[in-house]
Amino acid sequence: SPTLRKETILGMICWFIVAVLFYGFSFGWNNISTEFYSGHMIAATGKLIGFAAAIPACNIFGRKKAILVILAIGLVSNFLAMPDVQLSQGWTLEYVACLIGNLSCSTAFGIIYLYSGELAPTTHRGMIMSLSSASARVGSYVGTYAGLLYAVADRRVPLAVFAGLTCIFMLAVFFLSDPTGRRIPETPRDVEVLSGNDGFLQILDDTEKEETTGKQDRVSLSV
C-alpha cells in the first residue's frame, strides 16, 4: 500500500522531530531560565498545560490544522527567542518565547499520538505505533545532545536548529492526510480508499481478478 508506506515514513519523521524538540527544551532549560528551580517548575507547568490543550485543539481545529497551528506558534517562538531583550530583572524575551515553544511542542506530542493512531489501519496499527515510538526514542537521545549546544555554541544555534526541525515537521504533516471526521481504516485497502488513490485500487482489483481467474482455470483443468 503506497499511501500506508508514505504515511508511516512521514509519521516516523514527525515522532523523531517532536521528541528532539521536547527533550531539547527539557535538557536545555538550565541555560534558558534565570533561576534553576522556578524555571523548571514553570516549564513543567507549561508541559501540563500543553498536554491538556491537545484534545481541545483537535476538537476546535481538527487533527491536521491543530498540529500545524501549534507548530507555527512554536516556530515563531524560536525566532522571538533570538534577540537579546531584557523584559525585567528575572525575565527575558528568550525565556518567555521558550516557554511558549515548550508548551507548543508538548501539545504537538499529545496530538501526534492521536493523529498516528487514527491514520494507521487496525491490522497494522500496533506495528506502525511501535515504529513511531522507536523513532521518538531515537529523537529523545538526539534531543538531549541538542540541548548541550547551549554550552558550546551561541544560544541562537540551538534555536535555529529547533526552528529548522519545526519547519520539516510542518512539511511532513502537510503531506499527511487529515483523519478528522472520517472513519478509521481497518485494512491497507481502506487507507487507499480514504485517500482517494483510485489508480492503485484499479491495479489491485485487476490483480485480484487475474488471481481469481487463474484459480478457476486451474480447478477446471484438474476436473
PDB file of C-alpha atoms in Angstrom:
ATOM      1  CA  SER A   1       0.000   0.000   0.000  1.00  0.00           C
ATOM      2  CA  PRO A   2       1.842   3.127  -1.194  1.00  0.00           C
ATOM      3  CA  THR A   3      -0.223   5.540   0.891  1.00  0.00           C
ATOM      4  CA  LEU A   4       0.291   3.477   4.044  1.00  0.00           C
ATOM      5  CA  ARG A   5       4.038   3.329   3.374  1.00  0.00           C
ATOM      6  CA  LYS A   6       4.214   7.095   2.809  1.00  0.00           C
ATOM      7  CA  GLU A   7       2.206   7.947   5.912  1.00  0.00           C
ATOM      8  CA  THR A   8       4.235   5.540   8.061  1.00  0.00           C
ATOM      9  CA  ILE A   9       7.537   7.117   6.976  1.00  0.00           C
ATOM     10  CA  LEU A  10       6.196  10.659   7.435  1.00  0.00           C
ATOM     11  CA  GLY A  11       4.790   9.688  10.825  1.00  0.00           C
ATOM     12  CA  MET A  12       8.171   8.336  11.941  1.00  0.00           C
ATOM     13  CA  ILE A  13       9.793  11.631  10.901  1.00  0.00           C
ATOM     14  CA  CYS A  14       7.191  13.556  12.905  1.00  0.00           C
ATOM     15  CA  TRP A  15       7.719  11.428  16.011  1.00  0.00           C
ATOM     16  CA  PHE A  16      11.505  11.767  15.744  1.00  0.00           C
ATOM     17  CA  ILE A  17      11.376  15.555  15.483  1.00  0.00           C
ATOM     18  CA  VAL A  18       8.781  16.126  18.202  1.00  0.00           C
ATOM     19  CA  ALA A  19      10.938  14.050  20.590  1.00  0.00           C
ATOM     20  CA  VAL A  20      14.042  16.081  19.674  1.00  0.00           C
ATOM     21  CA  LEU A  21      12.163  19.320  20.397  1.00  0.00           C
ATOM     22  CA  PHE A  22      10.578  18.011  23.597  1.00  0.00           C
ATOM     23  CA  TYR A  23      13.802  16.718  25.152  1.00  0.00           C
ATOM     24  CA  GLY A  24      15.900  19.509  23.673  1.00  0.00           C
ATOM     25  CA  PHE A  25      13.877  22.076  25.595  1.00  0.00           C
ATOM     26  CA  SER A  26      13.826  19.898  28.707  1.00  0.00           C
ATOM     27  CA  PHE A  27      17.591  19.362  28.893  1.00  0.00           C
ATOM     28  CA  GLY A  28      18.483  22.879  27.747  1.00  0.00           C
ATOM     29  CA  TRP A  29      16.330  24.625  30.309  1.00  0.00           C
ATOM     30  CA  ASN A  30      19.248  25.290  32.684  1.00  0.00           C
ATOM     31  CA  ASN A  31      20.729  27.604  30.050  1.00  0.00           C
ATOM     32  CA  ILE A  32      17.415  29.308  29.235  1.00  0.00           C
ATOM     33  CA  SER A  33      15.925  30.051  32.645  1.00  0.00           C
ATOM     34  CA  THR A  34      17.417  32.593  35.022  1.00  0.00           C
ATOM     35  CA  GLU A  35      16.580  30.568  38.148  1.00  0.00           C
ATOM     36  CA  PHE A  36      17.037  26.797  38.350  1.00  0.00           C
ATOM     37  CA  TYR A  37      14.063  25.669  40.468  1.00  0.00           C
ATOM     38  CA  SER A  38      11.460  28.221  39.426  1.00  0.00           C
ATOM     39  CA  GLY A  39      12.474  27.772  35.765  1.00  0.00           C
ATOM     40  CA  HIS A  40      11.927  24.026  35.818  1.00  0.00           C
ATOM     41  CA  MET A  41       8.683  24.393  37.771  1.00  0.00           C
ATOM     42  CA  ILE A  42       7.297  26.866  35.229  1.00  0.00           C
ATOM     43  CA  ALA A  43       8.480  24.626  32.366  1.00  0.00           C
ATOM     44  CA  ALA A  44       6.744  21.612  33.937  1.00  0.00           C
ATOM     45  CA  THR A  45       3.556  23.645  34.316  1.00  0.00           C
ATOM     46  CA  GLY A  46       3.807  24.584  30.638  1.00  0.00           C
ATOM     47  CA  LYS A  47       4.099  20.923  29.669  1.00  0.00           C
ATOM     48  CA  LEU A  48       0.993  20.042  31.677  1.00  0.00           C
ATOM     49  CA  ILE A  49      -0.947  22.852  30.021  1.00  0.00           C
ATOM     50  CA  GLY A  50       0.341  21.738  26.618  1.00  0.00           C
ATOM     51  CA  PHE A  51      -0.750  18.132  27.124  1.00  0.00           C
ATOM     52  CA  ALA A  52      -4.161  19.254  28.411  1.00  0.00           C
ATOM     53  CA  ALA A  53      -4.639  21.526  25.374  1.00  0.00           C
ATOM     54  CA  ALA A  54      -4.152  18.706  22.842  1.00  0.00           C
ATOM     55  CA  ILE A  55      -7.730  17.374  22.831  1.00  0.00           C
ATOM     56  CA  PRO A  56      -9.489  20.793  22.857  1.00  0.00           C
ATOM     57  CA  ALA A  57      -7.224  21.926  19.996  1.00  0.00           C
ATOM     58  CA  CYS A  58      -8.159  18.842  17.957  1.00  0.00           C
ATOM     59  CA  ASN A  59     -11.858  19.405  18.635  1.00  0.00           C
ATOM     60  CA  ILE A  60     -11.659  23.053  17.576  1.00  0.00           C
ATOM     61  CA  PHE A  61      -9.352  22.899  14.552  1.00  0.00           C
ATOM     62  CA  GLY A  62      -9.284  19.217  13.589  1.00  0.00           C
ATOM     63  CA  ARG A  63      -6.234  16.959  13.741  1.00  0.00           C
ATOM     64  CA  LYS A  64      -4.141  18.370  10.905  1.00  0.00           C
ATOM     65  CA  LYS A  65      -4.953  22.050  11.348  1.00  0.00           C
ATOM     66  CA  ALA A  66      -4.433  21.821  15.105  1.00  0.00           C
ATOM     67  CA  ILE A  67      -0.912  20.450  14.877  1.00  0.00           C
ATOM     68  CA  LEU A  68       0.015  22.893  12.084  1.00  0.00           C
ATOM     69  CA  VAL A  69      -1.226  25.856  14.141  1.00  0.00           C
ATOM     70  CA  ILE A  70       0.647  24.615  17.223  1.00  0.00           C
ATOM     71  CA  LEU A  71       3.853  24.111  15.235  1.00  0.00           C
ATOM     72  CA  ALA A  72       3.520  27.561  13.663  1.00  0.00           C
ATOM     73  CA  ILE A  73       3.332  29.055  17.167  1.00  0.00           C
ATOM     74  CA  GLY A  74       6.418  27.081  18.154  1.00  0.00           C
ATOM     75  CA  LEU A  75       8.269  28.233  15.032  1.00  0.00           C
ATOM     76  CA  VAL A  76       7.519  31.905  15.771  1.00  0.00           C
ATOM     77  CA  SER A  77       8.608  31.454  19.390  1.00  0.00           C
ATOM     78  CA  ASN A  78      12.009  30.145  18.241  1.00  0.00           C
ATOM     79  CA  PHE A  79      12.590  33.294  16.202  1.00  0.00           C
ATOM     80  CA  LEU A  80      11.318  35.565  19.004  1.00  0.00           C
ATOM     81  CA  ALA A  81      13.819  33.973  21.397  1.00  0.00           C
ATOM     82  CA  MET A  82      16.825  35.024  19.321  1.00  0.00           C
ATOM     83  CA  PRO A  83      17.045  38.792  20.086  1.00  0.00           C
ATOM     84  CA  ASP A  84      18.652  39.918  23.370  1.00  0.00           C
ATOM     85  CA  VAL A  85      15.762  41.665  25.098  1.00  0.00           C
ATOM     86  CA  GLN A  86      15.564  42.044  28.885  1.00  0.00           C
ATOM     87  CA  LEU A  87      11.912  42.364  29.921  1.00  0.00           C
ATOM     88  CA  SER A  88      12.540  42.602  33.665  1.00  0.00           C
ATOM     89  CA  GLN A  89      15.117  41.570  36.231  1.00  0.00           C
ATOM     90  CA  GLY A  90      14.202  37.887  36.073  1.00  0.00           C
ATOM     91  CA  TRP A  91      12.542  37.648  32.668  1.00  0.00           C
ATOM     92  CA  THR A  92      13.999  37.851  29.168  1.00  0.00           C
ATOM     93  CA  LEU A  93      12.264  37.594  25.788  1.00  0.00           C
ATOM     94  CA  GLU A  94      14.136  34.323  25.211  1.00  0.00           C
ATOM     95  CA  TYR A  95      12.733  32.917  28.461  1.00  0.00           C
ATOM     96  CA  VAL A  96       9.121  33.838  27.613  1.00  0.00           C
ATOM     97  CA  ALA A  97       9.408  32.671  23.981  1.00  0.00           C
ATOM     98  CA  CYS A  98      10.961  29.341  25.010  1.00  0.00           C
ATOM     99  CA  LEU A  99       8.132  28.793  27.494  1.00  0.00           C
ATOM    100  CA  ILE A 100       5.702  29.184  24.591  1.00  0.00           C
ATOM    101  CA  GLY A 101       7.831  26.845  22.452  1.00  0.00           C
ATOM    102  CA  ASN A 102       7.951  24.316  25.281  1.00  0.00           C
ATOM    103  CA  LEU A 103       4.151  24.434  25.563  1.00  0.00           C
ATOM    104  CA  SER A 104       3.663  24.076  21.798  1.00  0.00           C
ATOM    105  CA  CYS A 105       5.938  21.026  21.421  1.00  0.00           C
ATOM    106  CA  SER A 106       4.186  19.376  24.396  1.00  0.00           C
ATOM    107  CA  THR A 107       0.819  19.913  22.705  1.00  0.00           C
ATOM    108  CA  ALA A 108       2.209  18.589  19.412  1.00  0.00           C
ATOM    109  CA  PHE A 109       3.469  15.480  21.222  1.00  0.00           C
ATOM    110  CA  GLY A 110      -0.023  14.848  22.575  1.00  0.00           C
ATOM    111  CA  ILE A 111      -1.700  15.387  19.198  1.00  0.00           C
ATOM    112  CA  ILE A 112       0.706  13.148  17.262  1.00  0.00           C
ATOM    113  CA  TYR A 113      -0.347  10.152  19.375  1.00  0.00           C
ATOM    114  CA  LEU A 114      -3.964  10.645  18.342  1.00  0.00           C
ATOM    115  CA  TYR A 115      -3.072  11.563  14.756  1.00  0.00           C
ATOM    116  CA  SER A 116      -0.940   8.466  14.116  1.00  0.00           C
ATOM    117  CA  GLY A 117      -3.440   6.117  15.739  1.00  0.00           C
ATOM    118  CA  GLU A 118      -6.262   7.363  13.506  1.00  0.00           C
ATOM    119  CA  LEU A 119      -4.198   7.224  10.298  1.00  0.00           C
ATOM    120  CA  ALA A 120      -2.988   3.663  10.826  1.00  0.00           C
ATOM    121  CA  PRO A 121      -5.317   0.807   9.825  1.00  0.00           C
ATOM    122  CA  THR A 122      -6.416  -1.632  12.510  1.00  0.00           C
ATOM    123  CA  THR A 123      -4.440  -4.513  11.002  1.00  0.00           C
ATOM    124  CA  HIS A 124      -1.159  -2.574  11.119  1.00  0.00           C
ATOM    125  CA  ARG A 125      -1.705  -0.107  13.982  1.00  0.00           C
ATOM    126  CA  GLY A 126       0.442  -1.946  16.510  1.00  0.00           C
ATOM    127  CA  MET A 127       3.402  -2.176  14.151  1.00  0.00           C
ATOM    128  CA  ILE A 128       3.098   1.463  12.995  1.00  0.00           C
ATOM    129  CA  MET A 129       2.808   2.827  16.532  1.00  0.00           C
ATOM    130  CA  SER A 130       5.818   0.718  17.554  1.00  0.00           C
ATOM    131  CA  LEU A 131       7.904   2.088  14.676  1.00  0.00           C
ATOM    132  CA  SER A 132       6.805   5.622  15.531  1.00  0.00           C
ATOM    133  CA  SER A 133       7.619   5.166  19.201  1.00  0.00           C
ATOM    134  CA  ALA A 134      11.041   3.750  18.306  1.00  0.00           C
ATOM    135  CA  SER A 135      11.687   6.844  16.169  1.00  0.00           C
ATOM    136  CA  ALA A 136      10.730   9.030  19.114  1.00  0.00           C
ATOM    137  CA  ARG A 137      13.167   7.158  21.363  1.00  0.00           C
ATOM    138  CA  VAL A 138      15.985   7.898  18.916  1.00  0.00           C
ATOM    139  CA  GLY A 139      14.822  11.515  18.839  1.00  0.00           C
ATOM    140  CA  SER A 140      14.870  11.684  22.633  1.00  0.00           C
ATOM    141  CA  TYR A 141      18.568  10.725  22.648  1.00  0.00           C
ATOM    142  CA  VAL A 142      19.376  13.306  19.971  1.00  0.00           C
ATOM    143  CA  GLY A 143      17.331  15.955  21.794  1.00  0.00           C
ATOM    144  CA  THR A 144      19.419  15.695  24.959  1.00  0.00           C
ATOM    145  CA  TYR A 145      22.555  16.480  22.962  1.00  0.00           C
ATOM    146  CA  ALA A 146      20.810  19.278  21.071  1.00  0.00           C
ATOM    147  CA  GLY A 147      20.247  20.937  24.445  1.00  0.00           C
ATOM    148  CA  LEU A 148      24.006  20.778  25.092  1.00  0.00           C
ATOM    149  CA  LEU A 149      24.561  23.107  22.128  1.00  0.00           C
ATOM    150  CA  TYR A 150      23.767  25.969  24.520  1.00  0.00           C
ATOM    151  CA  ALA A 151      27.037  25.246  26.321  1.00  0.00           C
ATOM    152  CA  VAL A 152      29.326  25.002  23.265  1.00  0.00           C
ATOM    153  CA  ALA A 153      27.800  27.434  20.754  1.00  0.00           C
ATOM    154  CA  ASP A 154      25.956  30.710  20.557  1.00  0.00           C
ATOM    155  CA  ARG A 155      22.477  30.392  22.051  1.00  0.00           C
ATOM    156  CA  ARG A 156      20.937  31.203  18.660  1.00  0.00           C
ATOM    157  CA  VAL A 157      22.385  27.990  17.167  1.00  0.00           C
ATOM    158  CA  PRO A 158      20.106  25.534  19.038  1.00  0.00           C
ATOM    159  CA  LEU A 159      17.156  27.871  18.465  1.00  0.00           C
ATOM    160  CA  ALA A 160      17.890  27.859  14.727  1.00  0.00           C
ATOM    161  CA  VAL A 161      18.173  24.041  14.806  1.00  0.00           C
ATOM    162  CA  PHE A 162      14.802  23.788  16.568  1.00  0.00           C
ATOM    163  CA  ALA A 163      13.247  26.216  14.072  1.00  0.00           C
ATOM    164  CA  GLY A 164      14.562  24.178  11.126  1.00  0.00           C
ATOM    165  CA  LEU A 165      13.288  20.925  12.602  1.00  0.00           C
ATOM    166  CA  THR A 166       9.902  22.532  13.199  1.00  0.00           C
ATOM    167  CA  CYS A 167       9.726  23.512   9.518  1.00  0.00           C
ATOM    168  CA  ILE A 168      10.492  19.911   8.494  1.00  0.00           C
ATOM    169  CA  PHE A 169       7.848  18.708  10.966  1.00  0.00           C
ATOM    170  CA  MET A 170       5.255  21.047   9.422  1.00  0.00           C
ATOM    171  CA  LEU A 171       6.189  19.909   5.918  1.00  0.00           C
ATOM    172  CA  ALA A 172       5.759  16.246   6.892  1.00  0.00           C
ATOM    173  CA  VAL A 173       2.344  16.953   8.450  1.00  0.00           C
ATOM    174  CA  PHE A 174       1.316  18.888   5.333  1.00  0.00           C
ATOM    175  CA  PHE A 175       1.701  15.732   3.222  1.00  0.00           C
ATOM    176  CA  LEU A 176      -0.255  13.581   5.677  1.00  0.00           C
ATOM    177  CA  SER A 177      -3.991  13.103   5.179  1.00  0.00           C
ATOM    178  CA  ASP A 178      -6.421  14.526   7.734  1.00  0.00           C
ATOM    179  CA  PRO A 179      -8.405  11.866   9.644  1.00  0.00           C
ATOM    180  CA  THR A 180     -10.787  14.431  11.144  1.00  0.00           C
ATOM    181  CA  GLY A 181     -14.421  13.414  10.711  1.00  0.00           C
ATOM    182  CA  ARG A 182     -13.789  10.223   8.758  1.00  0.00           C
ATOM    183  CA  ARG A 183     -13.919   6.590   9.788  1.00  0.00           C
ATOM    184  CA  ILE A 184     -10.769   4.848  10.970  1.00  0.00           C
ATOM    185  CA  PRO A 185      -9.355   2.456   8.332  1.00  0.00           C
ATOM    186  CA  GLU A 186      -9.327  -1.240   9.139  1.00  0.00           C
ATOM    187  CA  THR A 187      -7.084  -2.534   6.335  1.00  0.00           C
ATOM    188  CA  PRO A 188      -4.448  -1.084   3.969  1.00  0.00           C
ATOM    189  CA  ARG A 189      -7.098  -1.121   1.254  1.00  0.00           C
ATOM    190  CA  ASP A 190      -9.262   1.178   3.385  1.00  0.00           C
ATOM    191  CA  VAL A 191      -6.306   3.576   3.598  1.00  0.00           C
ATOM    192  CA  GLU A 192      -6.173   3.772  -0.203  1.00  0.00           C
ATOM    193  CA  VAL A 193      -9.966   4.206  -0.439  1.00  0.00           C
ATOM    194  CA  LEU A 194      -9.988   7.029   2.123  1.00  0.00           C
ATOM    195  CA  SER A 195      -7.043   8.756   0.449  1.00  0.00           C
ATOM    196  CA  GLY A 196      -8.744   8.521  -2.969  1.00  0.00           C
ATOM    197  CA  ASN A 197      -5.923   6.574  -4.636  1.00  0.00           C
ATOM    198  CA  ASP A 198      -8.123   5.256  -7.462  1.00  0.00           C
ATOM    199  CA  GLY A 199      -5.190   4.264  -9.689  1.00  0.00           C
ATOM    200  CA  PHE A 200      -3.747   1.847  -7.146  1.00  0.00           C
ATOM    201  CA  LEU A 201      -7.201   0.456  -6.335  1.00  0.00           C
ATOM    202  CA  GLN A 202      -7.784  -0.275 -10.032  1.00  0.00           C
ATOM    203  CA  ILE A 203      -4.461  -2.123 -10.251  1.00  0.00           C
ATOM    204  CA  LEU A 204      -5.324  -4.047  -7.089  1.00  0.00           C
ATOM    205  CA  ASP A 205      -8.748  -5.026  -8.451  1.00  0.00           C
ATOM    206  CA  ASP A 206      -7.253  -6.161 -11.752  1.00  0.00           C
ATOM    207  CA  THR A 207      -4.676  -8.263  -9.921  1.00  0.00           C
ATOM    208  CA  GLU A 208      -7.339  -9.885  -7.741  1.00  0.00           C
ATOM    209  CA  LYS A 209      -9.445 -10.675 -10.837  1.00  0.00           C
ATOM    210  CA  GLU A 210      -6.452 -12.263 -12.565  1.00  0.00           C
ATOM    211  CA  GLU A 211      -5.695 -14.366  -9.497  1.00  0.00           C
ATOM    212  CA  THR A 212      -9.346 -15.449  -9.237  1.00  0.00           C
ATOM    213  CA  THR A 213      -9.469 -16.319 -12.944  1.00  0.00           C
ATOM    214  CA  GLY A 214      -6.205 -18.262 -12.651  1.00  0.00           C
ATOM    215  CA  LYS A 215      -7.551 -20.298  -9.734  1.00  0.00           C
ATOM    216  CA  GLN A 216     -10.760 -21.095 -11.612  1.00  0.00           C
ATOM    217  CA  ASP A 217      -8.766 -22.213 -14.669  1.00  0.00           C
ATOM    218  CA  ARG A 218      -6.592 -24.486 -12.548  1.00  0.00           C
ATOM    219  CA  VAL A 219      -9.694 -26.000 -10.914  1.00  0.00           C
ATOM    220  CA  SER A 220     -11.271 -26.602 -14.354  1.00  0.00           C
ATOM    221  CA  LEU A 221      -8.119 -28.291 -15.657  1.00  0.00           C
ATOM    222  CA  SER A 222      -7.864 -30.532 -12.598  1.00  0.00           C
ATOM    223  CA  VAL A 223     -11.500 -31.628 -13.054  1.00  0.00           C
TER     224      VAL A 223
END
